Structure formats: C-alpha cells, structure tokens
C-alpha positions as a Python dict, from the first residue, in 0.01 Angstrom:
ca = {
    (1, 'M'): (0, 0, 0),
    (2, 'D'): (127, 344, -91),
    (3, 'D'): (237, 542, 214),
    (4, 'K'): (81, 851, 58),
    (5, 'M'): (-258, 699, 133),
    (6, 'G'): (-172, 707, 502),
    (7, 'S'): (-167, 333, 562),
    (8, 'V'): (58, 29, 570),
    (9, 'N'): (-18, -339, 527),
    (10, 'M'): (19, -608, 791),
    (11, 'Q'): (-11, -981, 732),
    (12, 'I'): (-167, -1234, 965),
    (13, 'I'): (-95, -1593, 865),
    (14, 'F'): (-334, -1874, 955),
    (15, 'V'): (-226, -2239, 966),
    (16, 'R'): (-460, -2532, 1006),
    (17, 'H'): (-327, -2797, 1244),
    (18, 'G'): (-157, -3104, 1101),
    (19, 'Q'): (-343, -3421, 1014),
    (20, 'T'): (-498, -3642, 1281),
    (21, 'D'): (-633, -3996, 1251),
    (22, 'E'): (-982, -3852, 1291),
    (23, 'N'): (-932, -3634, 983),
    (24, 'I'): (-906, -3942, 763),
    (25, 'I'): (-1190, -4155, 899),
    (26, 'P'): (-1373, -4303, 596),
    (27, 'L'): (-1734, -4189, 577),
    (28, 'G'): (-1834, -4554, 556),
    (29, 'A'): (-1662, -4647, 883),
    (30, 'R'): (-1906, -4769, 1147),
    (31, 'F'): (-1938, -4650, 1505),
    (32, 'T'): (-2184, -4710, 1785),
    (33, 'I'): (-2364, -4402, 1917),
    (34, 'D'): (-2169, -4416, 2243),
    (35, 'T'): (-1833, -4439, 2064),
    (36, 'F'): (-1924, -4154, 1828),
    (37, 'N'): (-2038, -3929, 2114),
    (38, 'A'): (-1726, -4004, 2318),
    (39, 'M'): (-1508, -3916, 2020),
    (40, 'M'): (-1687, -3583, 1973),
    (41, 'A'): (-1675, -3499, 2344),
    (42, 'G'): (-1305, -3579, 2365),
    (43, 'S'): (-1212, -3387, 2052),
    (44, 'P'): (-1047, -3089, 2227),
    (45, 'S'): (-812, -3297, 2443),
    (46, 'T'): (-774, -3645, 2293),
    (47, 'V'): (-735, -3585, 1918),
    (48, 'R'): (-362, -3561, 1839),
    (49, 'L'): (-140, -3525, 1536),
    (50, 'N'): (-42, -3844, 1356),
    (51, 'A'): (294, -3903, 1185),
    (52, 'T'): (171, -3743, 863),
    (53, 'G'): (47, -3440, 1056),
    (54, 'I'): (385, -3392, 1223),
    (55, 'R'): (559, -3399, 886),
    (56, 'Q'): (308, -3148, 748),
    (57, 'V'): (381, -2902, 1028),
    (58, 'E'): (756, -2949, 992),
    (59, 'A'): (713, -2859, 623),
    (60, 'V'): (523, -2543, 725),
    (61, 'A'): (813, -2449, 954),
    (62, 'R'): (1047, -2466, 656),
    (63, 'Q'): (805, -2290, 424),
    (64, 'L'): (721, -1983, 632),
    (65, 'K'): (945, -1707, 756),
    (66, 'P'): (991, -1743, 1134),
    (67, 'V'): (791, -1511, 1357),
    (68, 'P'): (841, -1438, 1729),
    (69, 'L'): (479, -1512, 1826),
    (70, 'L'): (247, -1805, 1760),
    (71, 'V'): (-119, -1786, 1858),
    (72, 'A'): (-296, -2121, 1893),
    (73, 'S'): (-629, -2273, 1980),
    (74, 'H'): (-641, -2455, 2313),
    (75, 'F'): (-724, -2784, 2139),
    (76, 'Q'): (-449, -3047, 2175),
    (77, 'R'): (-387, -3083, 1801),
    (78, 'A'): (-342, -2706, 1764),
    (79, 'Q'): (-110, -2693, 2065),
    (80, 'E'): (104, -2973, 1920),
    (81, 'T'): (121, -2788, 1589),
    (82, 'A'): (226, -2470, 1768),
    (83, 'A'): (488, -2656, 1971),
    (84, 'I'): (656, -2791, 1656),
    (85, 'L'): (669, -2446, 1499),
    (86, 'A'): (785, -2287, 1826),
    (87, 'R'): (1078, -2526, 1853),
    (88, 'A'): (1178, -2463, 1493),
    (89, 'W'): (1155, -2085, 1521),
    (90, 'G'): (1233, -2017, 1886),
    (91, 'A'): (891, -1852, 1914),
    (92, 'E'): (659, -1794, 2206),
    (93, 'V'): (307, -1940, 2209),
    (94, 'V'): (-8, -1763, 2324),
    (95, 'T'): (-329, -1966, 2366),
    (96, 'L'): (-660, -1818, 2251),
    (97, 'E'): (-968, -2016, 2344),
    (98, 'S'): (-1166, -1816, 2091),
    (99, 'L'): (-978, -2001, 1813),
    (100, 'G'): (-1110, -2344, 1913),
    (101, 'E'): (-1299, -2567, 1674),
    (102, 'I'): (-1677, -2604, 1671),
    (103, 'V'): (-1715, -2947, 1832),
    (104, 'L'): (-1958, -3160, 1635),
    (105, 'A'): (-2281, -3211, 1827),
    (106, 'K'): (-2347, -3539, 2001),
    (107, 'F'): (-2588, -3790, 1852),
    (108, 'P'): (-2913, -3783, 2053),
    (109, 'G'): (-2953, -4081, 2280),
    (110, 'R'): (-2728, -4373, 2362),
    (111, 'G'): (-2632, -4705, 2209),
    (112, 'A'): (-2341, -4942, 2261),
    (113, 'R'): (-2435, -5236, 2040),
    (114, 'Q'): (-2552, -5137, 1693),
    (115, 'A'): (-2297, -4960, 1471),
    (116, 'F'): (-2394, -4695, 1215),
    (117, 'P'): (-2203, -4546, 918),
    (118, 'F'): (-2002, -4238, 1008),
    (119, 'W'): (-2177, -4030, 741),
    (120, 'L'): (-2518, -4111, 889),
    (121, 'L'): (-2415, -4014, 1242),
    (122, 'I'): (-2279, -3685, 1108),
    (123, 'A'): (-2591, -3617, 903),
    (124, 'M'): (-2810, -3674, 1208),
    (125, 'T'): (-2615, -3427, 1423),
    (126, 'V'): (-2473, -3152, 1202),
    (127, 'W'): (-2807, -2978, 1147),
    (128, 'R'): (-2811, -2882, 1515),
    (129, 'H'): (-2530, -2631, 1454),
    (130, 'A'): (-2744, -2444, 1201),
    (131, 'W'): (-3045, -2426, 1432),
    (132, 'P'): (-3013, -2100, 1630),
    (133, 'F'): (-3202, -2231, 1934),
    (134, 'T'): (-2993, -2541, 1998),
    (135, 'E'): (-2900, -2578, 2364),
    (136, 'G'): (-2579, -2734, 2488),
    (137, 'E'): (-2399, -2715, 2152),
    (138, 'E'): (-2232, -2419, 1983),
    (139, 'T'): (-2435, -2301, 1686),
    (140, 'L'): (-2289, -2141, 1373),
    (141, 'Y'): (-2441, -1812, 1483),
    (142, 'Q'): (-2251, -1830, 1811),
    (143, 'A'): (-1934, -1933, 1627),
    (144, 'F'): (-1971, -1629, 1403),
    (145, 'R'): (-1981, -1402, 1708),
    (146, 'R'): (-1679, -1587, 1847),
    (147, 'A'): (-1494, -1516, 1521),
    (148, 'R'): (-1545, -1144, 1582),
    (149, 'I'): (-1396, -1179, 1930),
    (150, 'A'): (-1102, -1381, 1801),
    (151, 'W'): (-1023, -1127, 1529),
    (152, 'A'): (-1019, -839, 1777),
    (153, 'Q'): (-782, -1034, 2002),
    (154, 'L'): (-553, -1121, 1710),
    (155, 'L'): (-533, -759, 1599),
    (156, 'E'): (-440, -657, 1953),
    (157, 'L'): (-159, -914, 1966),
    (158, 'A'): (-32, -823, 1619),
    (159, 'S'): (-27, -455, 1711),
    (160, 'K'): (225, -534, 1986),
    (161, 'G'): (484, -698, 1770),
    (162, 'G'): (409, -728, 1401),
    (163, 'P'): (355, -1053, 1209),
    (164, 'I'): (194, -1346, 1389),
    (165, 'V'): (112, -1701, 1286),
    (166, 'V'): (-223, -1834, 1404),
    (167, 'I'): (-303, -2206, 1444),
    (168, 'S'): (-667, -2307, 1433),
    (169, 'H'): (-913, -2549, 1273),
    (170, 'Q'): (-1087, -2592, 940),
    (171, 'G'): (-1446, -2538, 1051),
    (172, 'F'): (-1372, -2227, 1257),
    (173, 'L'): (-1129, -2085, 1001),
    (174, 'R'): (-1395, -2123, 733),
    (175, 'I'): (-1622, -1894, 935),
    (176, 'L'): (-1347, -1651, 1039),
    (177, 'L'): (-1213, -1604, 686),
    (178, 'W'): (-1565, -1557, 554),
    (179, 'Y'): (-1619, -1285, 815),
    (180, 'L'): (-1292, -1111, 719),
    (181, 'R'): (-1391, -1090, 352),
    (182, 'F'): (-1645, -828, 453),
    (183, 'Q'): (-1426, -627, 688),
    (184, 'R'): (-1295, -296, 561),
    (185, 'G'): (-919, -300, 525),
    (186, 'C'): (-896, -682, 514),
    (187, 'R'): (-803, -895, 215),
    (188, 'V'): (-794, -1275, 217),
    (189, 'W'): (-549, -1334, -65),
    (190, 'K'): (-455, -1695, 8),
    (191, 'K'): (-679, -1965, 148),
    (192, 'D'): (-581, -2327, 212),
    (193, 'L'): (-778, -2511, 479),
    (194, 'S'): (-626, -2853, 426),
    (195, 'N'): (-421, -3004, 710),
    (196, 'G'): (-106, -2793, 742),
    (197, 'G'): (-255, -2546, 492),
    (198, 'V'): (-160, -2179, 506),
    (199, 'S'): (-405, -1891, 462),
    (200, 'I'): (-293, -1528, 452),
    (201, 'V'): (-492, -1219, 544),
    (202, 'E'): (-360, -874, 464),
    (203, 'V'): (-475, -595, 695),
    (204, 'E'): (-457, -228, 615),
    (205, 'E'): (-343, -39, 921),
    (206, 'P'): (-329, 340, 966),
    (207, 'T'): (21, 486, 952),
    (208, 'G'): (150, 558, 1300),
    (209, 'S'): (-37, 269, 1460),
    (210, 'A'): (130, 47, 1712),
    (211, 'V'): (209, -217, 1451),
    (212, 'G'): (583, -245, 1422),
    (213, 'D'): (643, 48, 1657),
    (214, 'R'): (723, -164, 1963),
    (215, 'A'): (947, -463, 2000),
    (216, 'Y'): (759, -773, 2094),
    (217, 'G'): (798, -850, 2465),
    (218, 'A'): (820, -1229, 2480),
    (219, 'A'): (821, -1241, 2859),
    (220, 'E'): (501, -1038, 2864),
    (221, 'V'): (295, -1311, 2702),
    (222, 'Q'): (490, -1626, 2783),
    (223, 'R'): (241, -1893, 2892),
    (224, 'R'): (-34, -1634, 2875),
    (225, 'R'): (-381, -1776, 2813),
    (226, 'F'): (-663, -1569, 2672),
    (227, 'M'): (-1002, -1694, 2793),
    (228, 'M'): (-1331, -1637, 2618),
    (229, 'P'): (-1517, -1344, 2776),
    (230, 'K'): (-1812, -1447, 2991),
    (231, 'E'): (-2029, -1168, 2857),
    (232, 'E'): (-2224, -1276, 2551),
    (233, 'E'): (-2169, -1063, 2246),
    (234, 'P'): (-2471, -881, 2101),
    (235, 'A'): (-2665, -1079, 1843),
    (236, 'D'): (-2521, -1040, 1497),
    (237, 'E'): (-2651, -1109, 1147),
    (238, 'A'): (-2475, -1434, 1060),
    (239, 'A'): (-2712, -1610, 823),
    (240, 'A'): (-2444, -1654, 558),
    (241, 'A'): (-2230, -1846, 804),
    (242, 'V'): (-2452, -2150, 752),
    (243, 'E'): (-2309, -2197, 403),
    (244, 'G'): (-2066, -2454, 541),
    (245, 'V'): (-2325, -2680, 709),
    (246, 'A'): (-2301, -2946, 439),
    (247, 'V'): (-1928, -2998, 503),
    (248, 'L'): (-1916, -2942, 877),
    (249, 'G'): (-1887, -3313, 947),
    (250, 'R'): (-1551, -3327, 770),
    (251, 'D'): (-1438, -2986, 900),
    (252, 'L'): (-1496, -3026, 1271),
    (253, 'R'): (-1216, -3273, 1342),
}
C-alpha cells in the first residue's frame, strides 16, 4: 500500500493444524452411538497429530518465515502444531480459546451395540449447529460471534509486535475467513484449509499505529492464556455463516 494513502499493510498468517487420525476416517466407517459421542466430546483434548500431521507441520516451519509469536487454539492438536513451529523458530506461544474448533454435536440418545455409518451419524447431528435455538452445543451463529472476538484479540496481539502465525481449525477458520472478507481494510489473498494449509490475510493499518512500533515483549505473554469473555456478544446477522453446514462433518475434526 502506498504510504501517501496514510496506511501500511500487515499480514496475519493462519495455519490449520496437522493431520490427525480422525481427519481421515472413511465416511463408511461404522461407530456405535456411544463411541461416536465419546469421540466428539473428547475432541479438544484427545485428538492428536499423527505421523503425517507432524511432517506437514515441519514442512510449514520450513516454508514460512519465522515469527516471534504463535497464537494457537487450546485444542491439543493445535497446541502440538504450535509446539513444533515454536521449537523450529524459537517462538513464544499464546493460547486463545476463541480459536477453538466447533465441536460436532453429540448424537441424541445412547447405544453401545448397533454400529452406524459415520456419514449417517454426522448427518443426524450436524443440522443442530445451524439451528439458532440449539441448547448445549455451539451453533454457527454463536461461532460467528466468536470469530469477531477472536479477530479483535488477534489484531491486539499483532499490534504489539508485528507478524503473527495463528493455528486453528478448518471449521472455525472457514467462518473466520468468511467474516474477514467483509471487513474494511482486510483482504484474504490466500486460502488453504487442508491439514497444514496456510491462509494469509492482509490488513490495512493506519500509519502511525502500534504495529511495528514496539518490539515484541516475549516475557510479557509467555504462557499467557486468553479466555473467552463471559459476557455474551450482542446478536449479529450471521445467516451466511450456515453456508458450510453441508461440510461441517468433515471440517470439525
């Protein structure tokens, strides 16, 4: 961007976590209701990178220019991705709970004997995320509001030290990048939501802002954890966020 226009450009780079075994479950695989529900409930803490996922992240470390700050979801697979990049770059890691994945809703009821195809279990649960009055599960409308919170937090962190790399998940990144396409001064000029994929957002910042003006204080944010605010954000128009409902079952893992 031309300095005469009174602005400079800042990049925020998004990386989807490396591959997990859950990412490659065949749609025809069969699970009991209890096994499926346990897998969904344990997604934040039990789903980990597999060998392919580790290699994917190591390739990202070689591909990207090192940055001093990584910002990651609190999910285990995102934390493992951040740890690999942090070791390669000597970077600090900040955890943002607002970057977490939308956990696929549980299948109603229980069942430990009969097994059902994975695609059927997904089809019977994914609609709940599009229904704005669902209780006990995060809806797409709520995830859209969470994307607004996450973006504000990321801009604050970037303003303290320049470029950052953000590690999150396919389903949530789909919503966040959609939201950014409509924000003034933002341009999504690269989008890759595959495992280990890199997406790049360019942000127009006013000249004289804090971006690049202060050295990043690693000690200031070391082990710092940003929690989701308890106050609910005002309702927002997020109807277009439901465009990804048909593929949520493959995204939310």
